[in-house]
PDB file of C-alpha atoms and ligand atoms in Angstrom:
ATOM      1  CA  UNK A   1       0.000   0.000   0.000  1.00  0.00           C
ATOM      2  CA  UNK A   2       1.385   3.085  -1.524  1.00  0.00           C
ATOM      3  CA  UNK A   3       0.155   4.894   1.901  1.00  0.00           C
ATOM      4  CA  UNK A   4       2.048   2.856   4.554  1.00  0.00           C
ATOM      5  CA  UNK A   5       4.983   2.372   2.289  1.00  0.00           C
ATOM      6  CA  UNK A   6       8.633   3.817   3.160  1.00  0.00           C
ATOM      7  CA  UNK A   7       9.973   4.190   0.573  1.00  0.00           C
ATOM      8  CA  UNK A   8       6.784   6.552  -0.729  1.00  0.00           C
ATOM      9  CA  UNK A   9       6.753   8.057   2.451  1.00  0.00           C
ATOM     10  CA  UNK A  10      10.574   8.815   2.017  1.00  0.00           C
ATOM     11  CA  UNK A  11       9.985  10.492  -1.142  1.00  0.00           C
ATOM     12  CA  UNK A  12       7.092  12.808   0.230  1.00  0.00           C
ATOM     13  CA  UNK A  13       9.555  13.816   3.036  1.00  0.00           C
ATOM     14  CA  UNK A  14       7.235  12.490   5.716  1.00  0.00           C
ATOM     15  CA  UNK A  15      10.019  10.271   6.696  1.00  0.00           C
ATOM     16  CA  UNK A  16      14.233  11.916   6.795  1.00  0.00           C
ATOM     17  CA  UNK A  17      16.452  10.746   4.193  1.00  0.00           C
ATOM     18  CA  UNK A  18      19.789  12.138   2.902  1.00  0.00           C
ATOM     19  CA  UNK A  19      18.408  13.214  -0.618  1.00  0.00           C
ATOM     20  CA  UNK A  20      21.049  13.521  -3.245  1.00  0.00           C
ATOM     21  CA  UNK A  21      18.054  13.937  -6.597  1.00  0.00           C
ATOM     22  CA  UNK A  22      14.264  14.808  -7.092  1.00  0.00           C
ATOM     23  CA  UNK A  23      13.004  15.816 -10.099  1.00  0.00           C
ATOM     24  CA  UNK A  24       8.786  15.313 -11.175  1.00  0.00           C
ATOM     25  CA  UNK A  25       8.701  11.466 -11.199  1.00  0.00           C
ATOM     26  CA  UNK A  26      11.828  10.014  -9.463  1.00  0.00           C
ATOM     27  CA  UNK A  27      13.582  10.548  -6.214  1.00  0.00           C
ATOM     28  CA  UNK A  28      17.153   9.347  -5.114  1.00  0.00           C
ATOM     29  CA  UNK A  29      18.903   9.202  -1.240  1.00  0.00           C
ATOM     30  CA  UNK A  30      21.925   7.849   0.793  1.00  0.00           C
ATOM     31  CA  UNK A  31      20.859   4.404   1.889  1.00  0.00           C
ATOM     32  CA  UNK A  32      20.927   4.014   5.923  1.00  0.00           C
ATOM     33  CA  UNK A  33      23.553   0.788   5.753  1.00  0.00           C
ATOM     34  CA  UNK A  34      25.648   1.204   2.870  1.00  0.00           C
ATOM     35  CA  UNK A  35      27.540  -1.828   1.570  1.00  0.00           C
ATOM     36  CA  UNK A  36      29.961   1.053   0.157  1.00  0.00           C
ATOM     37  CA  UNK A  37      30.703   5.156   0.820  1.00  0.00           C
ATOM     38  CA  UNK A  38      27.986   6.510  -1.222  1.00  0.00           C
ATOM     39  CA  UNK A  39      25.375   3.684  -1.622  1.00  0.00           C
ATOM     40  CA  UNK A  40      22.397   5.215  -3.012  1.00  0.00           C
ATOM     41  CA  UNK A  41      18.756   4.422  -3.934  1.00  0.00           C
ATOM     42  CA  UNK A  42      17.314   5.796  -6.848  1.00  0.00           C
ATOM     43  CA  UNK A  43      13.084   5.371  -6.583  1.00  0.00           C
ATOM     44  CA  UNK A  44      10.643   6.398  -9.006  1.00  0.00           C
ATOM     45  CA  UNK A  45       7.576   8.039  -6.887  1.00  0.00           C
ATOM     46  CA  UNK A  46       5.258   6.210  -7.868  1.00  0.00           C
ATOM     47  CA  UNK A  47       4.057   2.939  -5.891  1.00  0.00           C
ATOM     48  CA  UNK A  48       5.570  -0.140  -7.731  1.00  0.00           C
ATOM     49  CA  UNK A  49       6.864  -3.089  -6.549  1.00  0.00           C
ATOM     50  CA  UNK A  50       9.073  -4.385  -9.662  1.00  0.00           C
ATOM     51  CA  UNK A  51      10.722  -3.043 -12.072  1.00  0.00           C
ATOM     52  CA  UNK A  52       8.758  -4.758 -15.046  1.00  0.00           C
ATOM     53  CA  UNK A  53       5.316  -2.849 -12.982  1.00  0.00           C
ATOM     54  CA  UNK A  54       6.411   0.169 -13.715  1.00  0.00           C
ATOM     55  CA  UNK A  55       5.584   2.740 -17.127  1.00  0.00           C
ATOM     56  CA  UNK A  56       7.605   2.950 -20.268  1.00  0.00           C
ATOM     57  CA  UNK A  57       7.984   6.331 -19.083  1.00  0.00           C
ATOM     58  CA  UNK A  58       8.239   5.537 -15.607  1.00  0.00           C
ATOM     59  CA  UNK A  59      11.245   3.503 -16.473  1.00  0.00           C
ATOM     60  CA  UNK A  60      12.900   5.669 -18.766  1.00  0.00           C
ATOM     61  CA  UNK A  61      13.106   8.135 -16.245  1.00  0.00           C
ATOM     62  CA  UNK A  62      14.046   5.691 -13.480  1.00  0.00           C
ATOM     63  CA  UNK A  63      17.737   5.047 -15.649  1.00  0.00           C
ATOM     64  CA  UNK A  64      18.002   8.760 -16.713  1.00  0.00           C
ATOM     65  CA  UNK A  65      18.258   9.685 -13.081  1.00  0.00           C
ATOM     66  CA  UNK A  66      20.933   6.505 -12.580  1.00  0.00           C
ATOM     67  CA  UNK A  67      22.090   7.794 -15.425  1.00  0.00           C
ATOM     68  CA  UNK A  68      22.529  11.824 -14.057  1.00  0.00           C
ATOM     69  CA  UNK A  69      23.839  10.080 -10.468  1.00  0.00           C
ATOM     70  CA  UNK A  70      26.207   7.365 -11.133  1.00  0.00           C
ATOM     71  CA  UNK A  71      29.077  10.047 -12.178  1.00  0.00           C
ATOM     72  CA  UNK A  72      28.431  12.825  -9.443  1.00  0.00           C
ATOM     73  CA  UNK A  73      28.258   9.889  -6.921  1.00  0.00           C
ATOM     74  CA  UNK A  74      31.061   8.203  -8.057  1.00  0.00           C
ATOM     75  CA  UNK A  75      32.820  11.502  -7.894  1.00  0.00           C
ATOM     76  CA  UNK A  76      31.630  12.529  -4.458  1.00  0.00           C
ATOM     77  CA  UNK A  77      33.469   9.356  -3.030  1.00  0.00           C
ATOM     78  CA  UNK A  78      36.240   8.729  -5.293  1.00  0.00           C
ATOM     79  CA  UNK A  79      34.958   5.514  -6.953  1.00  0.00           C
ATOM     80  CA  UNK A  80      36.064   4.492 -10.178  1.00  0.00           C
ATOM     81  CA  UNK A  81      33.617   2.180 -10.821  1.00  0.00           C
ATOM     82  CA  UNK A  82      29.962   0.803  -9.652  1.00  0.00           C
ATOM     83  CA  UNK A  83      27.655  -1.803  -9.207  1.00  0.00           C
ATOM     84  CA  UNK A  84      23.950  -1.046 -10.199  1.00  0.00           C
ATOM     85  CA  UNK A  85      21.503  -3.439  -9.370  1.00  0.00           C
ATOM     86  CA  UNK A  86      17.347  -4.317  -8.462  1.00  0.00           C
ATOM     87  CA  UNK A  87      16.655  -6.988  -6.111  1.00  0.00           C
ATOM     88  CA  UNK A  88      13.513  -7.198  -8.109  1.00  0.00           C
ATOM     89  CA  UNK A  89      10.816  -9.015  -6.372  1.00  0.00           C
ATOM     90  CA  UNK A  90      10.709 -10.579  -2.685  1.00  0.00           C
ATOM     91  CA  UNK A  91      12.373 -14.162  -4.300  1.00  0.00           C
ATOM     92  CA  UNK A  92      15.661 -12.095  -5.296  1.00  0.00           C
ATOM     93  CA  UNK A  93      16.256  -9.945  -2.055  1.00  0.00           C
ATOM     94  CA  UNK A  94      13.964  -7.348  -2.251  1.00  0.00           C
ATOM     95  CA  UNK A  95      13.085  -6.384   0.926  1.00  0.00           C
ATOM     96  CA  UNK A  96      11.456  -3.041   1.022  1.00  0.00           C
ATOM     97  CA  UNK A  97       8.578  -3.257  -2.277  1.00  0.00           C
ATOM     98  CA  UNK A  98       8.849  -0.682  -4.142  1.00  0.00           C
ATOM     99  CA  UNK A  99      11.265  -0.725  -6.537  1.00  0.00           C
ATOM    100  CA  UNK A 100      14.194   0.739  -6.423  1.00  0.00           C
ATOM    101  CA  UNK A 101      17.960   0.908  -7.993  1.00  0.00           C
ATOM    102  CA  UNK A 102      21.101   0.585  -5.969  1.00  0.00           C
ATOM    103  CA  UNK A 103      24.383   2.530  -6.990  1.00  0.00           C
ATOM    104  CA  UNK A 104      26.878   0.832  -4.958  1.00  0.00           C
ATOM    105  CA  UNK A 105      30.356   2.723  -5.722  1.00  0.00           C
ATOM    106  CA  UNK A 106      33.218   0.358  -5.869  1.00  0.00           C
ATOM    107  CA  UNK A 107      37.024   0.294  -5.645  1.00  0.00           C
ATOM    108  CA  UNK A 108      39.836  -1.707  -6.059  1.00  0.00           C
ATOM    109  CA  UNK A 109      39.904  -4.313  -2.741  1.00  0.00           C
ATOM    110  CA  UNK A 110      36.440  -3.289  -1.375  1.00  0.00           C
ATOM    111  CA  UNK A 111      34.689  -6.591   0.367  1.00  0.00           C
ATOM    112  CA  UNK A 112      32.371  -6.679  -2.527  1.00  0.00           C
ATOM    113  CA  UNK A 113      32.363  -9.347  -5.901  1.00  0.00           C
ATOM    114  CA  UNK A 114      30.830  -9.228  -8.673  1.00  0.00           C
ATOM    115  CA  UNK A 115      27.152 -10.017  -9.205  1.00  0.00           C
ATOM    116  CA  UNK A 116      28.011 -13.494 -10.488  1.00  0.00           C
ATOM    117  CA  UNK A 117      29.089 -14.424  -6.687  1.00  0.00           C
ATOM    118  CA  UNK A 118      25.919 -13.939  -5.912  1.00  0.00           C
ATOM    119  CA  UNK A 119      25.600 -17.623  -6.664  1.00  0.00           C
ATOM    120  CA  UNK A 120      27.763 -20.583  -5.516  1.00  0.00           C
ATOM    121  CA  UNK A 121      26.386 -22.759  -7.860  1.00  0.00           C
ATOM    122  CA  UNK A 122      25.276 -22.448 -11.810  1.00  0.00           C
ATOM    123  CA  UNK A 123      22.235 -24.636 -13.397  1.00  0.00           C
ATOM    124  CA  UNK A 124      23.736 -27.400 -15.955  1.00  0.00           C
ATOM    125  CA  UNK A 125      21.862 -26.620 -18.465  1.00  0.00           C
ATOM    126  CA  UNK A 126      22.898 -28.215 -22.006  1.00  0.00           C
ATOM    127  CA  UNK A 127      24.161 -26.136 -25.233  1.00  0.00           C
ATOM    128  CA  UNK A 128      21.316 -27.586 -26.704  1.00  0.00           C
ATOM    129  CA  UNK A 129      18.793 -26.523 -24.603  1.00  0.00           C
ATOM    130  CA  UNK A 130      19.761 -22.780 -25.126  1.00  0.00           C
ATOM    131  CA  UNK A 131      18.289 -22.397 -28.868  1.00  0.00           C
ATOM    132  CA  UNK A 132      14.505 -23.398 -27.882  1.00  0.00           C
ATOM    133  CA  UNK A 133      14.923 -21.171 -24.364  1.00  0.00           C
ATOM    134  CA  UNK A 134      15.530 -18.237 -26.722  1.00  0.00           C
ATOM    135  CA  UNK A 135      13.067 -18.546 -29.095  1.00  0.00           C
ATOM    136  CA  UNK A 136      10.466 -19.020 -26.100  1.00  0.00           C
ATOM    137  CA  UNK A 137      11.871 -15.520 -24.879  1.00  0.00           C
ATOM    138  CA  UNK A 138      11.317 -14.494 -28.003  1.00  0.00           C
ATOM    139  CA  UNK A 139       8.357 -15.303 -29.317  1.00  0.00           C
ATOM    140  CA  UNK A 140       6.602 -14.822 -25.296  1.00  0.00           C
ATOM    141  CA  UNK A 141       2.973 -12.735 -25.240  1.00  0.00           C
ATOM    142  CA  UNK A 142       4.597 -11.436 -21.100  1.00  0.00           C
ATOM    143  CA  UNK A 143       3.900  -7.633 -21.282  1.00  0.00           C
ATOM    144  CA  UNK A 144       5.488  -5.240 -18.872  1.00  0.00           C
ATOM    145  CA  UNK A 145       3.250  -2.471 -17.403  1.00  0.00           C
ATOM    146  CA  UNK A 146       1.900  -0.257 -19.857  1.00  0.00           C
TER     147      UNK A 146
HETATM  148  P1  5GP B   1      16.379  -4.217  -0.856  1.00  0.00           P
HETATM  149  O1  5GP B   1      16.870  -5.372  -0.045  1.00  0.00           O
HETATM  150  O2  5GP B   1      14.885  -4.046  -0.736  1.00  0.00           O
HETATM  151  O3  5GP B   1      16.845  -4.246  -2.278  1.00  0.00           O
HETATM  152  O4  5GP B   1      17.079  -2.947  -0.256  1.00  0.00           O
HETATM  153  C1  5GP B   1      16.475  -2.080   0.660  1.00  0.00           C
HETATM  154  C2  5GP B   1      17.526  -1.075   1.059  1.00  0.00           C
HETATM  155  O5  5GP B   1      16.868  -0.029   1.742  1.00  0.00           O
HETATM  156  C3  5GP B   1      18.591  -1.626   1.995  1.00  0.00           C
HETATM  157  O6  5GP B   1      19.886  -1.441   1.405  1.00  0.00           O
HETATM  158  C4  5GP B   1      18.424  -0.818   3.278  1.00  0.00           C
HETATM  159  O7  5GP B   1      19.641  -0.503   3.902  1.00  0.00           O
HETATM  160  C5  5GP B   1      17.687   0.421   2.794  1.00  0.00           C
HETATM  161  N1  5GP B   1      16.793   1.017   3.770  1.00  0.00           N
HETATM  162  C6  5GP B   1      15.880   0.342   4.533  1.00  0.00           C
HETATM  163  N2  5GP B   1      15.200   1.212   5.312  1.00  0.00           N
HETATM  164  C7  5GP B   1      15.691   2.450   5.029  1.00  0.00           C
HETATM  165  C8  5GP B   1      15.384   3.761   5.531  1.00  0.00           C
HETATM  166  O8  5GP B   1      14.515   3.960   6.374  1.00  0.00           O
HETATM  167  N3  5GP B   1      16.094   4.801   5.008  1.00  0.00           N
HETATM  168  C9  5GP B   1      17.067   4.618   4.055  1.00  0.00           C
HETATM  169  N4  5GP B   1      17.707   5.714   3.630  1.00  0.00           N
HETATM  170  N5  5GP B   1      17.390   3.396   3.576  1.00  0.00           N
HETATM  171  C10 5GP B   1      16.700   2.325   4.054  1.00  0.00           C
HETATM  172 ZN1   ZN B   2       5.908   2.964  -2.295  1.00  0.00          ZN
END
């Protein structure tokens, strides 16, 4: 519910938050327990929980404002590089629903990994099996929000 939600309620500035962007439909501030100096989340304002839920437009503006951020933040804290990432949906992480994108800033011989060691084990899935799972992406009738 878009009314008891915190990260909404962030965004409306009933709750504090560091703010670092705001512009009409997205909102960005300095997560409370940063994996990394700078950690941000960038949230669009309105109440979605995934990614895939939100607008064309929605979205567009969503990775504009990632986009506008990732070099000022990266800049603020010295960071050569970043990791982005959505834990979208409650099955992958998510833990607050509403969706929203982490900038992590990185450096050489921070405790992170990449996103691959996310996983300590891959599926065995066959070459052959690869050609069919593509055209079944391909060819699916799955619409995102419209
Ligand atoms: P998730 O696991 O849903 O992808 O990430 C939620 C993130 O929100 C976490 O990194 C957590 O530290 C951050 N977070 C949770 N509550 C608050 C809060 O009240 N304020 C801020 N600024 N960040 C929060
Ligand atoms: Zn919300």
């Amino acid at each position: 519910m878009a009314g008891e939600c915190l990260f909404c309620r962030i965004a409306q500035g009933q709750i504090p938050s560091h703010k670092v962007h705001e512009d009409a439909t997205t909102f960005a501030f300095l997560d409370i327990r940063p994996l990394t100096k700078g950690h941000t989340l960038v949230i669009p304002k309105s109440h979605v929980l995934k990614f895939e839920d939100l607008t064309p437009k929605d979205a567009e503006a969503l990775f504009q404002a990632v986009h506008t951020l990732l070099p000022r933040i990266c800049q603020a804290v010295g960071a050569p590089a970043s990791t982005v990432a959505i834990n979208n949906g409650r099955e992958s992480g998510q833990e607050v629903p509403h969706v929203h994108v982490h900038i992590v800033p990185r450096t050489k011989g921070d405790p992170g990994g990449p996103i691959h060691a996310l996983f300590a084990t891959r599926p065995l899935l066959q070459e052959r099996e690869f050609p069919a799972l593509a055209e079944q992406i391909r060819t699916s009738a799955a619409k995102p929000a419209r």
